[in-house]
Structures are given as C-alpha cells and as structure tokens.
Amino acid sequence: MAIKLSENDLLEKLGRIAKAATRPPRAGSQLRLGIGDDAAVFRPSPGSETVLTCDWFLEGIHFLREAHPPDSIGWKCLARALSDLAAMGATPKCFLLSLAIPPSCTGPWLDGFLNGLRRASRKFHCPLAGGDTTRHERVLLNLTAVGELPAATAVLRSGARVGDYIYVSGRLGEAELGLRLLRKGQRQLSGHINPCLRKHLYPQPRLKLGQRLRERNVATSMMDLSDGLSTDLNRLCAASLVGARLEMGRIPVPHGSDDRIKASNLLNFALHGGDDYELLFTVPRKKANRLPASFEGVTLTRIGEITSGRSIQVTLPDGRKEFLLPAGWDPFRK
Amino acid sequence: MAIKLSENDLLEKLGRIAKAATRPPRAGSQLRLGIGDDAAVFRPSPGSETVLTCDWFLEGIHFLREAHPPDSIGWKCLARALSDLAAMGATPKCFLLSLAIPPSCTGPWLDGFLNGLRRASRKFHCPLAGGDTTRHERVLLNLTAVGELPAATAVLRSGARVGDYIYVSGRLGEAELGLRLLRKGQRQLSGHINPCLRKHLYPQPRLKLGQRLRERNVATSMMDLSDGLSTDLNRLCAASLVGARLEMGRIPVPHGSDDRIKASNLLNFALHGGDDYELLFTVPRKKANRLPASFEGVTLTRIGEITSGRSIQVTLPDGRKEFLLPAGWDPFRK
C-alpha cells in the first residue's frame, strides 16, 4: 500500500481522537494544553503529588497483531498503564501516547485501535494529552499515564510488615487462560466472549479499589499483578525486605472454565500467569476486619501472610511446603 | 550471546544509574519516589504547571546502531526530549525512560548508553524517575520528559501575530551536515570532532534561552526545530493561523565546514535538515530591541516576519520569491 499519510496527518487524526475522547474543554480542566504543541501542559491540584508511569506495549512481545483485535490493543495499552496508577492508589488525570506503525496500519487498523483507546479513555476519565508518532515495520506502543493523589499518601511496594495478611483482588490466571484460548482460536463460547478471554483482551484496572485502600489507610503495601504472582510477590517482598507464606488452597484460580483444563494447570496459571492487572496488597491483622469480602463485585481474597524470612513458602493442600521462585513473565527469559 | 540478564537485573542496573545520575536525595527534592515501584511520585511546585512530552528514539528510524556511538544515543535521547521543554520555556524536573534492547546490547552497549544518558541527566539537572524495560530485536527508546513553569506562562506555537519578527537560535543545518559526515565515516577532522558532527551526536537543548524568553515575556510563539525549518515553521504558522516571509540571505547556514560542500547544499540543509534542536520564535517588532544578538554564546538571528497570508514565502538574494513547502523530516515520507 502506498504511504499516503504524513506525520502531520496522523497527528491531526490523533488530535481529533483526543477531542472526541475528552469532554469539551472546561474552565476548570487540569489539562491546559493537549495535542498540537511541543508539549502538554497540566495544572496539578493544590496539595497533590503527581504519579507517573510508562509502559511498553509491543507487537510480538506483548501482543500479536494477527491474533489481537486492534480495538483490544487500544483498550489494553491504556488499561495496563492505569493499573500501575491503581497500584499506588492514584486517580488518572491524562496520558501521552507514543505510536509507531507500518504504513499498512494507518487505515482500518488505526481506526480500530483508536476506537478501543477512546473507549478506555472515556471509561477511566483519562484524556489523551499528547504523544509522538512515527513509522516502524512493527506496531510499537508506549504509554505514559499521569495520575494524582494527596501528598505523601501513595501506597508503595515497600511497606509490608511481618505478620501482615496478603490479599489479591479477583481471580488469578484468567488472563493467561484467555491468551491460550485466543491462541487456539477459541474466541467465543456459544456466541458470548469467554470471560477469561475478555479479561485478557479488555483488562479492568482496579482504580477504585486502589483509591479506596489508600483513602482508608488499610494497605501497608500494594502493587499490581502484571507479570504473575510468583514474580510480583517476590518483588513486593524484596522491596519490603520480608518474606511470605502462602496457602495454595486459598489462591483464587480461574473458575467457570473449560473442564478439560487440569486443576494443576489452573494453579500454574494463577501462580505464574501474567496480564491479570489485579491488585496484590498487604493489610495489618488488626485492620483485616475492615476489609470487605468483595469490592464493587471483585472478590478480595486472603492468600497468606508476610514472614520475616526472605523467601516465599507455599503450603500445599497435603501440608508439604515448597519455595515459590519467580517464574512469571520475564521478556529476557522468553 | 546467551541471555544472562533478567528484567529484574536490568531494572536494578537502571536503578543504580538513577542513583548515580542524581544527587543524594534531599528533604526538599521534588522527586519523592523513583525507580523500583509501580510508578514514580513527583511533588509539583506550588503555583506551577507541569509540562509533559514524550519522544520516540528508534534504531533504524532516528539512529543507526552501527554508526552512532551508544554514548551519543544515551545523551541524545534525553537532550531531544528536553528540547521540547525548552520550546515551552519550561525547566526540566525528571524523566521516564522506556528501553527495549536485544540481549546482545545488555553488556558494553548498555554501559555506553547509560554513560551518555547519565552525563545528560547531570548536565540538565534532570533525574531518571522511572521506566520500563523489555527485550526487542532492535533498540527502541521512548523518553517522557517532565518539566515545570509558573502557571499560564507557557510559550505556545499558536501565539504568532502578523508583523512579528521571526528568529532562530544558532545555525541551521549543522546537524544534517554532521549526519552526512557520520555516514561518510568522517568522524574526526585533524584529531578533533567536527563541530557539525558534535551537534548531530550531542545536541544542546536551548533550555536557558527558552526560559529567558518566557520570563522576559518577549516571545509571542516558540517551538523547537527538530524536523527542519520548512516543516516546523509551517507548523508554527498553521497553529497561529498566519503565514511568513523569510529572507533567504538571512538564514544562518552552517559555517566553518568543508569547502567542498556547495553553498546551495548548505542552504538546503538549513531549510530542511532535521535534528538541530534550535529554537524558532516570534517577537513583536516593538520588543525586538530587547533581544540580544546572542545569548550564552548562541546567536539569535532574525530571518523574516509573520504575514497575514497562510503560506510561507522566501525572498531569494536576486529578489525573486518562492513558496517554502514543508520538506523536512517526515518518517511517513521516507
């Protein structure tokens, strides 16, 4: 296909999307200047801190152009970055998108992508503030999300204390299971999209849960589960200089799934599968009773507790104990 | 080369760099939380606005791994993003780096890259706040720069008014000439690095000039010259809904260069060459006398004036007039 689009054309297209994705500019809007200048200008709320995160989303590494619908790629590239804001307890404010695409993707693919992005932008009240566009033989995405929270209230990875209970939101391993269904081409079950596939394609960052945990001062530490429980819990423990003891029987594996999938596989997905974008957090025992069993339809499950050792032990249903080593997603090990 | 580095190892390496690049944390530091958590936390100055920009820097598109020293790639990926902050009149505060590299680049290449990045980070007082790392067959870089300025003082592209004089800092086309020297393998002239090559490899964002123009309220519009004067002046005029008249004889072409390069080529480099990272700005006639002939060793040259037409006309030395169409760097036209 001939290259008909110039960089200016693409920027203009993004500018129109930005306008469509955001409400009409209001006098009180914190986004003072969006796409179209050298940089975006954002007015911080008085007394707040700004939370900043950036995330790769690369064809062939994080998604497959042949398998993933462009609408899902647009949704997910924003949702997964917002999950990092959720993990600090922050509220999204705006985002910057860097987009590199082949000329063949400037037509329907780009429209689909922008449609998914726009839906996520509206859903999570997070307007597009700026970006950079260029040409590349494969689709490359990088997204910077900007959030806010009251000064000195961010929930960090490093705050877990010995004796704290460990919780996760939702069910773990569903996105990994969804990815496997996608690879097998099982995109739909009896006309409806499979829930695990939906979670893989359209993850929901746990923004309100993260904010609530921060506001109530319930969680001592928090992070999002993007690379798998075994990898991410090891990171949380390393940051907090603690260890953990998990009860295998408590870990919320995917349910309602295909009966042909063995229980041991489900447990493996839950321990090591990536892309769930659930929250992992610790709560002091004396505050555990303040935590509801679920929050806005998402279950909150206690899976173990923080220990003084520097390792993570898992107690199997038969009482045996094993060490849990990081075996989640690592791009340098694939 | 076997893959020995995990994502955690690379993050740790970046964390060490971040520590080395920044001064020891001080009580008053605005960067409250850097690398190692889900997101960075930044405390804005009271009464300020935050300026945000992101920039691709991709192997094969923006640099050549065989030709560009890794030290230059590290320096330039930060310097060119900071040039966007300079163009608003902002002061750099911190940056996020997204890095994707092949396993073969995790050794000396990465060390060289981080060395150049660290030097730029120190020079421009802009610490690394966070990032994302992954594996890719080619080196991919994306950099988000965060700056600040007093609320409602950003200098935009859209403020040029009919009759304003048009200025540029420095000499234009030098970086393009430097790139050509690099491609020919002429990296050094008599033991010293050629000034045009140095400008291509180690551009200097005009941060102090941008800040001064904003503080003195001298410039009605401003942007940085990254894609070439013909492309960027067309963008400034489009944003301001104006046109321009340039005097070809006034345009500061590279000097001190190889005599074998024809004058017409030098003018072409100055009009259409990318990567100069000089500032393009407009000044009302009655404020023109406030502008010095140079600022901190960088010449400021009046090259023309803003007109009410929507096109850009160039007056040639023989008095003939031509239209200047955007013919600078456009990744979608290459």
XYZ file of C-alpha atoms in Angstrom:
668
model
C 0.000 0.000 0.000
C 1.339 3.427 -0.875
C 2.147 5.719 2.012
C -0.463 8.430 1.847
C -0.379 9.641 5.396
C 2.175 12.204 6.574
C 3.173 12.650 10.194
C 1.089 15.828 10.268
C -1.953 13.879 9.010
C -1.516 11.278 11.712
C -1.082 13.921 14.397
C -4.234 15.594 13.161
C -6.084 12.276 13.361
C -4.845 11.791 16.915
C -5.866 15.349 17.724
C -9.408 14.634 16.548
C -9.436 11.479 18.664
C -8.216 13.432 21.659
C -11.068 15.877 21.205
C -13.581 13.082 20.780
C -12.236 11.224 23.799
C -12.416 14.156 26.160
C -15.301 16.306 27.185
C -15.345 19.836 25.760
C -12.613 21.872 27.483
C -13.893 23.425 30.659
C -12.555 26.412 32.562
C -11.564 24.153 35.454
C -9.910 21.404 33.404
C -6.500 20.396 34.679
C -5.309 19.690 31.141
C -4.403 23.200 29.997
C -2.888 22.250 26.655
C -3.233 18.980 24.756
C -2.008 17.630 21.423
C -0.582 20.043 18.866
C 2.250 21.844 20.607
C 5.760 20.830 21.647
C 4.471 19.504 24.968
C 1.305 19.147 27.014
C 0.588 21.398 29.987
C -1.106 20.015 33.086
C -2.160 22.000 36.144
C -1.688 19.925 39.324
C -4.273 20.045 42.099
C -3.062 22.028 45.122
C -1.584 19.740 47.781
C -1.294 16.802 45.429
C 1.543 14.673 44.159
C 1.797 13.583 40.540
C 2.139 9.867 39.818
C 3.929 8.937 36.584
C 4.358 5.603 34.861
C 5.337 4.463 31.373
C 4.673 1.122 29.737
C 5.794 -0.658 26.607
C 3.164 -2.471 24.535
C 4.977 -4.060 21.601
C 3.854 -6.246 18.738
C 5.402 -9.683 19.026
C 6.334 -9.179 22.700
C 3.149 -8.017 24.436
C 0.583 -8.701 21.713
C 0.224 -10.424 18.361
C -1.097 -8.318 15.509
C -2.658 -11.354 13.823
C -4.442 -12.555 16.955
C -5.340 -9.453 18.955
C -8.120 -7.213 17.632
C -6.905 -3.588 17.211
C -9.778 -2.457 19.442
C -8.392 -4.604 22.266
C -4.853 -3.291 21.699
C -6.126 0.283 22.023
C -8.062 -0.507 25.203
C -5.357 -2.572 26.808
C -2.429 -0.206 26.198
C -4.196 2.393 28.339
C -5.757 -0.018 30.856
C -2.447 -1.689 31.744
C -0.711 1.647 32.335
C -3.610 2.797 34.512
C -3.213 -0.400 36.526
C 0.142 0.996 37.723
C -1.663 4.128 38.918
C -4.266 1.939 40.664
C -1.434 0.165 42.465
C -0.350 3.462 44.083
C -3.936 4.444 44.932
C -3.834 7.303 42.390
C -6.568 8.841 40.235
C -5.831 9.005 36.480
C -5.564 12.510 35.024
C -4.227 12.216 31.479
C -1.913 10.156 29.272
C 0.645 10.527 26.494
C 0.740 8.021 23.650
C 3.750 7.184 21.511
C 2.677 5.270 18.449
C 4.858 3.752 15.732
C 3.075 1.875 12.957
C 3.706 0.495 9.499
C 2.000 2.303 6.608
C -0.314 -0.709 6.225
C -1.778 0.039 9.662
C -2.800 3.652 9.027
C -6.268 2.683 7.752
C -8.808 0.330 9.411
C -6.270 -0.993 11.907
C -5.624 2.503 13.254
C -9.348 3.272 13.369
C -9.976 0.113 15.396
C -7.076 0.854 17.692
C -8.223 4.423 18.315
C -11.760 3.214 18.952
C -10.604 0.926 21.775
C -8.324 3.627 23.122
C -11.143 6.172 23.096
C -13.476 3.820 24.965
C -10.873 3.233 27.682
C -10.082 6.959 27.834
C -13.755 7.739 28.467
C -14.347 4.855 30.847
C -11.440 5.813 33.082
C -11.815 9.626 32.698
C -8.295 9.913 31.374
C -7.875 12.195 28.328
C -5.093 11.970 25.743
C -2.727 14.875 26.424
C -0.029 14.394 23.819
C 2.194 11.959 22.059
C 4.631 11.163 19.326
C 4.053 9.280 16.098
C 6.406 7.649 13.673
C 6.741 4.839 11.192
C 8.051 1.366 12.048
C 7.784 -2.027 10.451
C 6.009 -3.382 13.551
C 3.449 -1.745 15.800
C 5.184 -0.159 18.797
C 3.280 1.497 21.592
C 4.472 3.324 24.648
C 2.075 4.934 27.026
C 2.797 7.358 29.861
C -0.009 7.660 32.387
C -0.288 10.635 34.726
C -2.243 10.424 37.961
C -2.637 12.296 41.208
C -3.070 11.629 44.903
C -2.902 13.744 48.064
C 0.740 14.409 49.013
C 2.528 11.623 50.887
C -0.318 9.086 50.633
C 0.977 6.819 47.837
C 0.838 3.123 48.763
C 4.267 1.649 47.975
C 5.620 -1.843 47.449
C 7.983 -1.380 50.343
C 5.578 -1.082 53.269
C 4.721 -4.739 54.041
C 5.424 -5.723 57.661
C 5.904 -9.138 59.276
C 2.520 -10.572 60.226
C 0.514 -8.589 57.634
C -2.050 -10.599 55.704
C -1.572 -10.835 51.933
C -4.573 -10.227 49.667
C -5.331 -10.294 45.980
C -8.306 -8.892 44.098
C -10.244 -11.008 41.607
C -9.138 -14.388 40.310
C -5.601 -15.034 39.128
C -4.552 -16.746 35.917
C -7.677 -15.831 33.986
C -5.812 -13.643 31.508
C -3.246 -16.394 30.880
C -6.079 -18.831 30.246
C -7.695 -16.255 27.951
C -4.446 -15.915 25.992
C -4.352 -19.673 25.475
C -7.931 -19.661 24.216
C -7.028 -16.839 21.842
C -4.036 -18.761 20.506
C -6.233 -21.791 19.925
C -8.695 -19.601 18.064
C -11.445 -20.217 20.672
C -12.546 -16.631 20.723
C -16.170 -17.277 21.571
C -18.130 -19.824 23.527
C -21.726 -20.180 22.305
C -21.953 -16.636 20.962
C -20.551 -14.921 24.049
C -16.968 -13.923 24.533
C -15.340 -16.217 27.085
C -14.849 -14.324 30.404
C -11.162 -15.275 30.598
C -10.601 -14.147 27.026
C -12.434 -10.916 27.810
C -10.147 -10.351 30.772
C -7.113 -10.926 28.563
C -8.351 -8.562 25.846
C -10.040 -5.917 27.992
C -8.469 -5.833 31.463
C -10.050 -3.586 34.083
C -7.527 -1.632 36.151
C -8.627 -1.740 39.803
C -8.586 2.031 40.147
C -11.438 2.429 42.627
C -10.181 -0.401 44.817
C -6.685 1.109 44.898
C -8.055 4.541 45.766
C -10.314 3.119 48.477
C -7.466 1.167 50.094
C -5.340 4.327 50.098
C -8.120 6.560 51.463
C -8.969 4.123 54.254
C -5.281 3.674 55.059
C -5.826 -0.082 55.134
C -2.988 -1.393 52.953
C 0.631 -1.276 54.120
C 1.922 -2.168 50.646
C 0.425 -2.620 47.212
C 1.373 -3.399 43.608
C -0.414 -4.609 40.529
C -0.125 -8.150 39.202
C 1.160 -7.772 35.665
C 3.873 -10.425 35.401
C 2.384 -13.193 37.551
C 2.002 -13.694 41.325
C 5.274 -15.595 41.775
C 7.320 -12.813 40.143
C 5.390 -9.865 41.544
C 5.105 -11.119 45.135
C 8.855 -11.716 45.095
C 9.294 -8.078 44.029
C 6.987 -6.814 46.779
C 8.831 -8.909 49.388
C 12.240 -7.728 48.118
C 11.129 -4.082 48.299
C 9.761 -4.596 51.826
C 12.740 -6.728 52.984
C 10.394 -9.511 54.096
C 9.254 -12.974 53.028
C 5.849 -14.588 52.674
C 3.921 -17.752 53.398
C 1.110 -18.613 51.005
C -1.603 -21.233 51.324
C -2.002 -22.880 47.960
C -5.607 -23.819 48.675
C -6.584 -20.182 49.124
C -5.286 -18.913 45.806
C -8.276 -17.921 43.634
C -7.783 -19.853 40.400
C -9.928 -19.241 37.293
C -13.364 -20.776 37.561
C -16.159 -21.472 35.197
C -13.571 -22.525 32.672
C -13.317 -25.430 30.316
C -13.440 -28.734 32.254
C -10.726 -30.168 30.059
C -8.143 -27.924 31.709
C -6.436 -29.731 34.592
C -6.603 -28.200 38.078
C -2.799 -28.214 38.283
C -2.655 -26.130 35.112
C -5.111 -23.630 36.550
C -2.949 -23.308 39.647
C 0.100 -22.761 37.463
C -1.708 -20.031 35.555
C -2.707 -18.404 38.863
C 0.850 -18.526 40.237
C 2.787 -17.555 37.131
C 0.385 -16.193 34.506
C 0.731 -12.554 33.518
C -1.618 -9.763 32.458
C -4.227 -10.133 35.230
C -3.898 -6.498 36.384
C -5.353 -7.401 39.758
C -4.032 -5.782 42.937
C -1.721 -7.516 45.395
C -1.685 -5.830 48.805
C -0.908 -6.380 52.468
C -3.092 -5.470 55.450
C -2.144 -5.452 59.155
C -4.048 -8.193 61.020
C -5.828 -5.729 63.235
C -7.211 -3.921 60.199
C -8.261 -7.080 58.359
C -11.809 -6.875 59.647
C -12.221 -3.520 57.888
C -11.763 -5.230 54.553
C -14.964 -6.405 52.844
C -15.109 -9.817 51.126
C -15.580 -8.035 47.832
C -15.465 -4.501 46.471
C -17.698 -3.439 43.588
C -18.149 -7.033 42.512
C -14.472 -8.001 42.743
C -13.573 -10.561 45.411
C -10.767 -9.801 47.844
C -9.011 -13.000 48.926
C -6.520 -13.520 51.719
C -3.866 -15.847 50.316
C -1.216 -15.834 53.051
C 0.894 -13.676 55.313
C 4.166 -11.784 55.448
C 7.056 -13.507 57.268
C 10.477 -12.402 58.470
C 12.336 -14.822 56.179
C 13.426 -13.515 52.796
C 11.818 -16.330 50.809
C 8.276 -17.202 49.768
C 6.957 -20.530 51.032
C 3.825 -22.191 49.738
C 1.916 -24.693 51.835
C 0.412 -27.370 49.588
C -3.007 -28.884 50.368
C -1.279 -32.018 51.756
C 0.750 -29.909 54.194
C 4.061 -30.084 52.355
C 5.912 -26.798 51.886
C 7.678 -25.553 48.783
C 9.558 -22.405 47.849
C 7.889 -20.156 45.294
C 10.510 -18.782 42.922
C 9.770 -16.039 40.379
C 8.520 -17.853 37.273
C 6.165 -15.278 35.820
C 6.609 -13.276 32.669
C 10.124 -12.008 32.007
C 10.862 -10.737 28.497
C 14.558 -11.547 28.913
C 13.852 -15.191 29.684
C 11.444 -15.903 26.817
C 25.391 -14.343 23.314
C 23.382 -16.182 25.929
C 20.712 -14.191 27.738
C 22.036 -13.772 31.225
C 20.166 -10.692 32.265
C 16.641 -10.841 33.673
C 14.251 -7.901 33.672
C 14.883 -7.519 37.410
C 18.652 -7.364 36.760
C 18.173 -4.666 34.160
C 15.852 -2.681 36.406
C 18.435 -2.919 39.163
C 21.114 -1.652 36.788
C 18.872 1.259 35.816
C 18.189 1.908 39.495
C 21.919 2.186 40.157
C 22.263 4.555 37.224
C 19.402 6.635 38.535
C 21.139 6.907 41.886
C 24.444 7.767 40.242
C 22.814 10.323 37.973
C 21.044 12.208 40.712
C 22.411 13.929 43.755
C 21.777 12.196 47.112
C 18.068 12.531 47.954
C 17.386 15.734 49.804
C 14.481 16.614 52.045
C 13.290 19.215 49.531
C 13.598 17.048 46.406
C 10.535 17.143 44.201
C 11.077 13.547 43.131
C 9.502 11.700 46.052
C 9.803 8.200 44.652
C 11.955 6.996 41.773
C 12.651 3.648 40.108
C 11.554 0.454 41.831
C 7.829 0.835 42.424
C 4.781 0.700 40.144
C 5.102 4.392 39.355
C 7.178 7.464 40.197
C 5.861 10.172 42.517
C 6.636 13.824 41.841
C 5.681 16.780 44.035
C 4.820 19.818 41.895
C 5.952 23.290 42.955
C 3.064 25.402 44.293
C 1.610 27.645 41.594
C 3.301 25.750 38.789
C 2.077 23.842 35.763
C 3.618 20.552 34.700
C 4.898 20.249 31.134
C 4.910 16.754 29.638
C 6.368 15.433 26.418
C 7.258 12.006 25.030
C 9.617 11.178 22.208
C 10.474 8.126 20.167
C 14.140 7.367 19.506
C 14.262 4.225 17.376
C 17.061 2.257 15.806
C 16.853 2.447 12.019
C 14.491 5.444 12.117
C 16.157 8.023 14.365
C 19.612 6.493 14.727
C 21.803 3.741 13.292
C 23.257 1.290 15.778
C 26.314 0.673 13.570
C 27.084 4.364 13.095
C 26.007 6.121 16.286
C 28.098 5.583 19.426
C 25.934 4.288 22.321
C 27.148 7.217 24.437
C 25.651 9.619 21.896
C 22.378 7.669 21.792
C 22.079 7.955 25.585
C 22.815 11.685 25.540
C 20.618 12.484 22.584
C 17.519 10.584 23.675
C 17.297 12.842 26.730
C 18.544 16.041 25.059
C 15.966 15.921 22.255
C 13.070 15.412 24.685
C 14.324 18.302 26.816
C 14.353 20.453 23.679
C 10.540 20.189 23.698
C 10.525 21.523 27.261
C 12.876 24.343 26.199
C 10.399 25.249 23.467
C 7.698 25.922 26.098
C 10.099 27.841 28.351
C 9.957 25.078 30.990
C 12.572 23.852 33.466
C 13.288 20.079 33.374
C 12.379 18.182 36.533
C 12.668 14.451 35.802
C 12.247 11.881 33.041
C 10.971 8.349 32.460
C 12.858 6.014 30.136
C 11.370 3.068 28.258
C 14.126 0.872 26.926
C 13.821 -2.222 24.723
C 17.050 -3.902 23.678
C 18.302 -7.149 22.200
C 20.238 -9.459 24.544
C 23.421 -8.584 22.619
C 23.109 -4.988 23.841
C 22.955 -5.706 27.575
C 26.760 -5.531 28.012
C 29.124 -2.785 26.765
C 26.477 -1.188 24.548
C 24.168 -0.633 27.545
C 27.047 0.679 29.660
C 27.948 3.196 26.947
C 24.325 4.206 26.510
C 23.808 4.710 30.238
C 27.027 6.712 30.450
C 25.780 9.217 27.860
C 22.360 9.298 29.489
C 23.878 9.943 32.911
C 26.006 12.811 31.592
C 22.956 14.468 30.033
C 20.913 13.847 33.181
C 23.541 15.628 35.285
C 24.170 18.413 32.816
C 20.499 19.328 32.576
C 19.622 18.616 36.247
C 17.006 16.110 35.208
C 16.987 12.838 37.200
C 15.665 9.491 35.972
C 12.351 8.899 37.755
C 11.191 5.593 36.316
C 10.819 3.491 33.247
C 10.042 0.209 31.628
C 12.423 -2.317 30.142
C 11.884 -5.184 27.771
C 13.535 -7.228 25.069
C 13.308 -6.434 21.355
C 15.355 -7.365 18.310
C 16.164 -3.691 17.696
C 16.933 -0.916 20.158
C 13.758 1.031 20.939
C 13.754 4.077 23.168
C 10.933 6.233 24.375
C 11.516 9.082 26.742
C 8.976 11.123 28.684
C 10.319 14.421 29.985
C 8.619 16.286 32.823
C 9.161 19.999 33.332
C 7.607 22.908 35.169
C 6.845 26.558 34.679
C 4.746 29.153 36.526
C 1.046 28.670 35.772
C -0.219 30.155 32.499
C 3.215 31.245 31.222
C 3.963 28.506 28.661
C 5.029 29.884 25.284
C 2.920 28.159 22.625
C 3.180 27.644 18.893
C -0.085 29.434 18.400
C 0.761 32.958 19.553
C 2.496 34.433 16.475
C 0.882 37.674 15.254
C 1.075 39.450 11.898
C 4.119 41.725 11.825
C 6.112 39.775 14.452
C 9.730 39.158 13.580
C 10.828 35.535 13.226
C 14.027 34.417 14.944
C 16.117 31.264 15.224
C 18.870 30.398 17.652
C 22.218 29.041 16.459
C 22.961 27.923 12.914
C 20.601 25.667 10.998
C 21.521 22.547 9.048
C 24.606 21.747 11.099
C 23.166 18.500 12.452
C 22.200 17.376 8.937
C 25.721 18.109 7.750
C 27.055 16.209 10.779
C 24.894 13.213 9.889
C 26.338 13.205 6.371
C 29.870 13.299 7.747
C 28.981 10.409 10.056
C 27.608 8.381 7.150
C 30.799 9.012 5.180
C 32.831 7.862 8.150
C 34.405 11.324 8.591
C 34.062 11.296 12.329
C 37.085 13.419 13.102
C 38.904 16.291 11.439
C 42.558 16.540 12.460
C 42.073 14.871 15.827
C 39.060 16.969 16.901
C 35.452 16.011 16.472
C 33.893 18.107 13.718
C 31.546 20.743 15.254
C 28.655 19.746 12.970
C 29.131 16.091 13.847
C 29.263 17.021 17.527
C 25.986 18.896 17.152
C 24.427 15.851 15.488
C 25.679 13.452 18.182
C 25.381 15.687 21.254
C 22.699 18.337 20.690
C 22.255 21.017 23.343
C 18.629 21.783 24.159
C 18.243 25.567 24.448
C 16.736 25.380 27.921
C 18.110 28.633 29.335
C 17.213 30.592 26.222
C 13.655 29.221 26.305
C 13.284 30.065 29.985
C 14.694 33.574 29.489
C 12.337 34.313 26.585
C 9.400 33.144 28.710
C 10.482 35.104 31.808
C 11.017 38.301 29.844
C 7.714 37.808 28.026
C 9.471 38.570 24.752
C 8.324 35.712 22.500
C 4.744 35.515 21.229
C 5.265 31.952 19.952
C 8.005 29.344 20.137
C 8.823 25.787 19.103
C 11.945 23.728 18.688
C 13.440 22.882 15.311
C 13.569 19.097 15.228
C 12.276 18.248 11.739
C 13.725 21.140 9.730
C 12.789 24.826 9.363
C 10.478 24.323 6.355
C 8.376 21.724 8.184
C 8.447 23.316 11.623
C 7.783 26.917 10.521
C 4.803 25.622 8.542
C 3.546 24.009 11.772
C 4.014 27.201 13.778
C 2.212 29.234 11.119
C -0.646 26.702 10.942
C -1.051 26.783 14.748
C -1.047 30.606 14.736
C -3.265 30.907 11.619
C -0.694 33.123 9.917
C 1.929 32.986 7.157
C 5.542 34.089 6.942
C 8.032 35.864 4.730
C 11.650 34.764 5.017
C 14.780 36.363 3.613
C 16.961 33.603 2.289
C 20.118 35.667 2.751
C 19.483 35.935 6.496
C 19.184 32.228 7.223
C 22.211 31.166 9.283
C 23.707 28.244 7.343
C 26.494 26.057 8.773
C 29.874 27.711 8.619
C 33.425 26.597 9.075
C 32.513 23.494 7.141
C 34.228 21.619 4.369
C 34.774 23.907 1.354
C 33.793 21.112 -0.983
C 30.147 21.419 0.106
C 28.243 23.720 -2.237
C 26.536 26.805 -0.803
C 23.197 25.649 -2.259
C 23.530 22.382 -0.346
C 24.207 24.247 2.897
C 21.066 26.305 2.344
C 19.096 23.132 1.704
C 20.383 21.629 4.956
C 19.414 24.837 6.791
C 15.901 24.868 5.314
C 15.067 21.181 5.522
C 17.631 19.415 7.721
C 16.425 17.874 10.973
C 17.856 17.367 14.449
C 19.164 20.907 15.067
C 17.160 21.376 18.296
C 17.453 25.128 17.972
C 14.554 27.395 18.941
C 12.250 29.092 16.435
C 10.334 32.010 17.944
C 8.493 35.202 17.097
C 8.902 38.610 18.727
C 6.698 41.700 18.334
C 8.595 44.450 16.483
C 8.405 46.830 19.409
C 10.104 44.255 21.667
C 12.807 43.343 19.147
C 15.290 45.766 20.646
C 15.130 43.840 23.924
C 16.590 40.803 22.228
C 20.395 40.492 22.365
C 22.376 39.423 19.281
C 23.388 36.302 21.150
C 22.558 34.522 24.392
C 25.176 32.495 26.253
C 27.244 32.139 23.096
C 24.336 31.187 20.820
C 23.485 33.687 18.080
C 19.879 34.844 17.696
C 19.103 35.662 14.074
C 16.102 37.434 12.613
C 15.175 35.504 9.476
C 11.878 37.083 8.465
C 8.451 38.178 9.638
C 4.938 36.900 10.138
C 2.375 37.764 7.434
C -1.377 37.536 7.150
C -1.251 35.059 4.239
C -1.372 31.380 5.097
C 1.761 30.481 3.113
C 5.479 30.903 3.634
C 7.304 32.982 1.027
C 11.056 33.104 0.696
C 12.790 36.067 -0.926
C 15.860 34.873 -2.806
C 19.038 37.005 -2.929
C 18.136 38.088 -6.501
C 14.726 39.356 -5.342
C 12.647 36.510 -6.723
C 10.085 34.973 -4.384
C 9.304 31.293 -3.856
C 6.934 29.359 -1.636
C 8.544 27.277 1.097
C 6.715 23.968 1.411
C 7.338 21.518 4.265
C 10.204 19.320 3.077
C 11.875 18.460 6.371
C 11.974 15.124 8.095
C 8.760 13.104 7.966
C 9.006 9.443 8.941
C 5.978 8.626 6.786
C 7.573 10.049 3.646
C 10.952 8.301 3.942
